[in-house]
DNA sequence: CGGGTTCATGCTAGTCACTGTCATTTGGAA
DNA sequence: TTCCAAATGACAGTGACTAGCATGAACCCG
C-alpha cells in the first residue's frame, strides 16, 4: 500500500453473514459474477507470476479485458483483489452448529477442521495461494488488520452467544482476541517455514490455548 | 494507505533494542535530530487538526520548513509519521527486569504498569494522541499489523528466555500471540468507548488471560 | 586556516493508485 | 419495440512516492 488517499473507505465485508447469495438468475447478475471472477483470477495469476508491486492495475484490467475503472468498481483497492475471503461465513456457521456444551476454543477448533476438511482441493489451493501472497507482501499483511479486528468482533459475539453473556462481554472479547492472536502467531511462524502445515500448526496453537496456555503443560 | 507502490520497504524498527542512541555529539547529528522531531511534531499536529487523509505531505513539509523530499527521507511513508513508537524498547527492558519467578503474563502486566507509570505526562499525552490517530484512521490501523507481528516475535523470545525454552518454542509463540491478541481486542473496544481507560482495560484483559481465559471465573 | 570529501537537502521529472464526471452501451421489464 | 437503470469506458485530475542530479554546509585532514 502506498500512494494513495484511501481514507474514506473501510473494508466493507458485507456487514454480516451474507445470505448465501441469491440464485443470481438474471443474465446481468451472472455476467457481473463472471467479470468479477475473471478480474480476480487474472489478478492473482499476475501477482504470483510477476509480483504484487510489479503488477499494475492497468495490467490486470487488460488481462481481464475490462477498463481500469471497472476493476476499481469491483475492487475498491488493489489490496482487495487479494484480500477477499469467502470462508469466513462458512466458519461462522460451522461454529454456530457446534454442540453447545463444547467450550469456545474447542468449538472453534472443531469448526475449523470441519470447514477446511470439506473444502475441495481446488479452492484450498486458491486459499493457500492467497495466504502466501498476503503473508509475504508487507502491504497486504498490513491491510489485513482490519479484517482481523472484524474477526475478533465476530468471535466475541459468537462466544458471548454460547456463554449466554452480553455481546460485548469483556471476558469474551479477551478470549476472542487471544484466539485471533494465536492465529496471527501461527501464521507468522508459517511464513518462516512454508513447508509446515499451516492448519496443523493453527490447531496445535489452539490446543495450547484450550489448556490455558500453561507453558509447563506442553 | 492508498496510492503507492511501497513494496520494497518493510518497516525497519531498527532490528532490535536500540543501544539508547549515541550522545549525538556532532552538529550534524543534532541538526538531524531536530529536523526529524520538527517534521514529526508538525505532522501530528496537522493530522489531529485537519485529519490524516486531508493533510498532504507537502503541507507537513511546508509547516516544518523543509522540502517534501526531505520528509520522505526521514519517514519513508506518510504512515511512519505516526507509527513511531519509542516505548517498545523500554517495555522490553522492563519485562526483562521482572523477577524470574513471575509468570509471563504477570511479568508483562507488571512491566506495563511500571513503564506507563513512570512516563511523564507530556509524553503520555503524545502517546495517547498517537494511539487515537492510529486506532481511528483505518490506513494507520492496517499499517500496524507488521508492528504487532514484530511484537509477537519479541514477546516470544522474552517468554522463551524466561522459561528456558528455545527461542521459537511454539507454546511460547502461542502465548505471545494470545497476549498481543488480547491487546488488540482491548484496543478495538476502546475505539468504541474512548472515554474508558485504555491502560486499565488492557490490564483487565491481561488478568483474564492470566487466569486462563475461563469465562466462568470472571 | 585551506582543501577535499561527505552528506543533508532541494529540485525536476516521472510512475502509479485512486477519484469524479460524463457519455455510451446493454440487460431487463413493460 | 421502448424506456429505465445499471454497467462500462474515456478523460482529467490529485497526491504518495521514487530516481537522479546539483548545491552548499559540515566534517576531516594536514
Coordinates of N, CA and C in Angstrom, one line a residue, chain B residues 65-160:
Chain B
X65 N 9.1 23.5 7.4 CA 10.0 24.3 6.6 C 11.1 23.5 6.0
X66 N 10.8 22.4 5.4 CA 11.7 21.6 4.6 C 11.0 21.2 3.3
X67 N 11.7 20.5 2.5 CA 11.1 20.1 1.2 C 10.5 18.8 1.4
X68 N 9.5 18.5 0.5 CA 8.8 17.2 0.6 C 9.8 16.0 0.5
X69 N 10.8 16.2 -0.3 CA 11.8 15.1 -0.4 C 12.4 14.8 0.9
X70 N 12.7 15.8 1.7 CA 13.3 15.6 3.0 C 12.4 14.9 3.9
X71 N 11.1 15.2 3.9 CA 10.2 14.5 4.7 C 10.3 13.0 4.4
X72 N 10.3 12.7 3.1 CA 10.3 11.2 2.7 C 11.6 10.6 3.1
X73 N 12.7 11.4 3.2 CA 14.0 10.9 3.5 C 13.9 10.4 5.0
X74 N 13.3 11.2 5.8 CA 13.2 10.8 7.2 C 12.1 9.8 7.5
X75 N 11.0 9.9 6.9 CA 9.9 9.0 7.1 C 9.5 8.4 5.7
X76 N 10.0 7.1 5.5 CA 9.7 6.5 4.2 C 8.3 6.6 3.7
X77 N 7.4 6.5 4.6 CA 6.0 6.7 4.2 C 5.2 7.6 5.1
X78 N 4.1 8.1 4.6 CA 3.3 9.0 5.4 C 2.9 8.3 6.7
X79 N 2.6 7.1 6.6 CA 2.3 6.3 7.8 C 3.3 6.5 8.9
X80 N 4.5 6.4 8.5 CA 5.6 6.4 9.5 C 5.7 7.7 10.3
X81 N 5.0 8.7 9.8 CA 5.0 9.9 10.6 C 4.2 9.7 11.9
X82 N 3.4 8.7 11.9 CA 2.6 8.5 13.1 C 3.1 7.2 13.8
X83 N 3.4 6.2 13.1 CA 3.7 4.9 13.6 C 5.1 4.7 14.2
X84 N 5.5 5.7 14.9 CA 6.9 5.5 15.5 C 6.7 5.4 17.0
X85 N 7.1 4.3 17.5 CA 6.9 4.1 19.0 C 8.3 4.1 19.6
X86 N 8.5 4.8 20.7 CA 9.7 4.8 21.4 C 9.6 4.0 22.7
X87 N 8.4 3.6 23.0 CA 8.2 2.9 24.3 C 8.5 1.4 24.3
X88 N 8.5 0.9 23.1 CA 8.7 -0.6 23.0 C 10.0 -1.0 23.7
X89 N 11.1 -0.4 23.4 CA 12.4 -0.8 24.0 C 12.3 -0.7 25.5
X90 N 11.7 0.3 26.0 CA 11.5 0.5 27.4 C 10.7 -0.7 28.0
X91 N 9.7 -1.0 27.3 CA 8.8 -2.1 27.7 C 9.6 -3.4 27.8
X92 N 10.4 -3.7 26.8 CA 11.2 -4.9 26.7 C 12.1 -5.0 27.9
X93 N 12.8 -3.8 28.1 CA 13.7 -3.8 29.3 C 13.0 -4.1 30.6
X94 N 11.8 -3.5 30.7 CA 11.1 -3.6 31.9 C 10.7 -5.1 32.1
X95 N 10.3 -5.7 31.0 CA 9.9 -7.2 31.2 C 11.1 -8.0 31.6
X96 N 12.2 -7.7 31.0 CA 13.5 -8.4 31.4 C 13.8 -8.2 32.8
X97 N 13.5 -7.1 33.4 CA 13.9 -6.8 34.8 C 12.9 -7.4 35.8
X98 N 11.8 -8.0 35.3 CA 10.9 -8.5 36.3 C 11.5 -9.8 36.9
X99 N 11.2 -10.1 38.2 CA 11.7 -11.3 38.8 C 11.3 -12.5 38.0
X100 N 12.3 -13.4 38.0 CA 12.1 -14.6 37.1 C 11.0 -15.5 37.5
X101 N 10.6 -15.4 38.8 CA 9.5 -16.4 39.2 C 8.1 -15.9 38.8
X102 N 8.0 -14.7 38.3 CA 6.7 -14.3 37.8 C 6.4 -15.0 36.5
X103 N 5.1 -15.4 36.4 CA 4.6 -16.0 35.1 C 4.7 -14.9 34.0
X104 N 4.8 -15.4 32.8 CA 5.0 -14.4 31.7 C 3.9 -13.3 31.7
X105 N 2.7 -13.7 31.7 CA 1.6 -12.7 31.7 C 1.7 -11.7 32.8
X106 N 2.0 -12.2 34.0 CA 2.1 -11.4 35.2 C 3.3 -10.4 35.0
X107 N 4.4 -10.9 34.4 CA 5.6 -10.1 34.2 C 5.2 -9.0 33.2
X108 N 4.5 -9.3 32.2 CA 4.1 -8.3 31.2 C 3.2 -7.3 31.9
X109 N 2.3 -7.7 32.7 CA 1.4 -6.7 33.3 C 2.2 -5.8 34.2
X110 N 3.1 -6.4 35.0 CA 3.9 -5.6 35.9 C 4.7 -4.6 35.1
X111 N 5.3 -5.0 34.0 CA 6.2 -4.2 33.2 C 5.3 -3.0 32.6
X112 N 4.2 -3.3 32.2 CA 3.3 -2.3 31.6 C 3.0 -1.2 32.6
X113 N 2.6 -1.6 33.8 CA 2.3 -0.6 34.8 C 3.5 0.2 35.1
X114 N 4.7 -0.5 35.2 CA 5.9 0.2 35.5 C 6.3 1.2 34.5
X115 N 6.3 0.9 33.2 CA 6.6 1.8 32.2 C 5.7 3.0 32.1
X116 N 4.4 2.7 32.0 CA 3.4 3.7 31.8 C 3.2 4.6 33.1
X117 N 3.6 4.0 34.2 CA 3.5 4.7 35.4 C 4.6 5.8 35.5
X118 N 5.8 5.5 34.9 CA 7.0 6.3 35.0 C 7.0 7.4 34.0
X119 N 6.3 7.2 32.9 CA 6.4 8.2 31.8 C 5.8 9.5 32.2
X120 N 6.5 10.6 31.8 CA 6.0 11.9 32.2 C 4.7 12.3 31.4
X121 N 3.9 13.1 32.0 CA 2.6 13.5 31.4 C 2.6 13.9 30.0
X122 N 3.6 14.7 29.6 CA 3.7 15.2 28.3 C 3.8 14.1 27.3
X123 N 4.7 13.2 27.5 CA 4.9 12.1 26.6 C 3.7 11.2 26.6
X124 N 3.1 11.0 27.7 CA 1.9 10.1 27.8 C 0.8 10.7 26.9
X125 N 0.7 12.0 27.0 CA -0.3 12.6 26.1 C 0.0 12.4 24.7
X126 N 1.3 12.5 24.3 CA 1.7 12.2 23.0 C 1.3 10.8 22.6
X127 N 1.6 9.9 23.4 CA 1.3 8.5 23.2 C -0.2 8.3 22.9
X128 N -1.0 9.0 23.7 CA -2.4 8.9 23.6 C -2.9 9.5 22.2
X129 N -2.3 10.6 21.9 CA -2.7 11.3 20.6 C -2.4 10.3 19.5
X130 N -1.2 9.7 19.6 CA -0.8 8.8 18.5 C -1.7 7.6 18.5
X131 N -2.0 7.1 19.7 CA -2.9 5.9 19.7 C -4.3 6.2 19.1
X132 N -4.8 7.4 19.5 CA -6.1 7.7 18.9 C -6.0 7.8 17.4
X133 N -5.0 8.4 16.9 CA -4.9 8.6 15.5 C -4.8 7.2 14.8
X134 N -3.9 6.4 15.4 CA -3.7 5.0 14.8 C -5.0 4.2 14.8
X135 N -5.7 4.3 15.9 CA -6.9 3.4 16.0 C -8.1 4.0 15.3
X136 N -8.1 5.3 15.0 CA -9.3 5.8 14.3 C -9.1 5.9 12.8
X137 N -7.9 6.0 12.3 CA -7.6 6.1 10.9 C -7.3 4.7 10.4
X138 N -8.2 4.2 9.5 CA -8.1 2.8 9.0 C -6.8 2.5 8.4
X139 N -6.2 3.4 7.7 CA -5.0 3.1 7.0 C -3.9 2.9 8.0
X140 N -3.9 3.7 9.1 CA -2.8 3.5 10.1 C -3.0 2.2 10.8
X141 N -4.3 2.0 11.2 CA -4.6 0.8 11.9 C -4.0 -0.4 11.1
X142 N -4.3 -0.4 9.8 CA -3.9 -1.5 8.9 C -2.3 -1.6 9.0
X143 N -1.7 -0.5 8.9 CA -0.2 -0.5 8.8 C 0.4 -1.0 10.1
X144 N -0.4 -1.2 11.1 CA 0.2 -1.6 12.4 C 0.4 -3.1 12.5
X145 N -0.2 -3.8 11.6 CA -0.1 -5.3 11.8 C 1.4 -5.8 11.8
X146 N 2.2 -5.2 11.0 CA 3.6 -5.6 10.9 C 4.2 -5.4 12.3
X147 N 3.9 -4.2 12.9 CA 4.5 -3.9 14.2 C 4.0 -5.0 15.2
X148 N 2.7 -5.3 15.1 CA 2.2 -6.3 16.0 C 2.9 -7.6 15.8
X149 N 3.1 -8.0 14.6 CA 3.8 -9.3 14.3 C 5.2 -9.2 14.9
X150 N 5.8 -8.1 14.8 CA 7.1 -7.9 15.3 C 7.1 -8.0 16.9
X151 N 6.0 -7.5 17.5 CA 5.9 -7.6 18.9 C 5.7 -9.0 19.3
X152 N 5.0 -9.8 18.5 CA 4.8 -11.2 18.9 C 6.1 -11.9 18.9
X153 N 6.9 -11.6 17.9 CA 8.3 -12.2 17.9 C 9.1 -11.8 19.1
X154 N 9.1 -10.6 19.5 CA 9.8 -10.1 20.7 C 9.3 -10.9 21.9
X155 N 8.0 -10.8 22.0 CA 7.4 -11.5 23.2 C 7.8 -12.9 23.3
X156 N 7.7 -13.6 22.1 CA 8.0 -15.0 22.1 C 9.4 -15.2 22.6
X157 N 10.4 -14.4 22.2 CA 11.7 -14.5 22.6 C 11.8 -14.3 24.1
X158 N 11.2 -13.3 24.6 CA 11.2 -13.0 26.0 C 10.6 -14.1 26.9
X159 N 9.5 -14.6 26.4 CA 8.8 -15.6 27.2 C 9.7 -16.9 27.2
X160 N 10.2 -17.2 26.0 CA 11.1 -18.4 25.9 C 12.3 -18.3 26.8

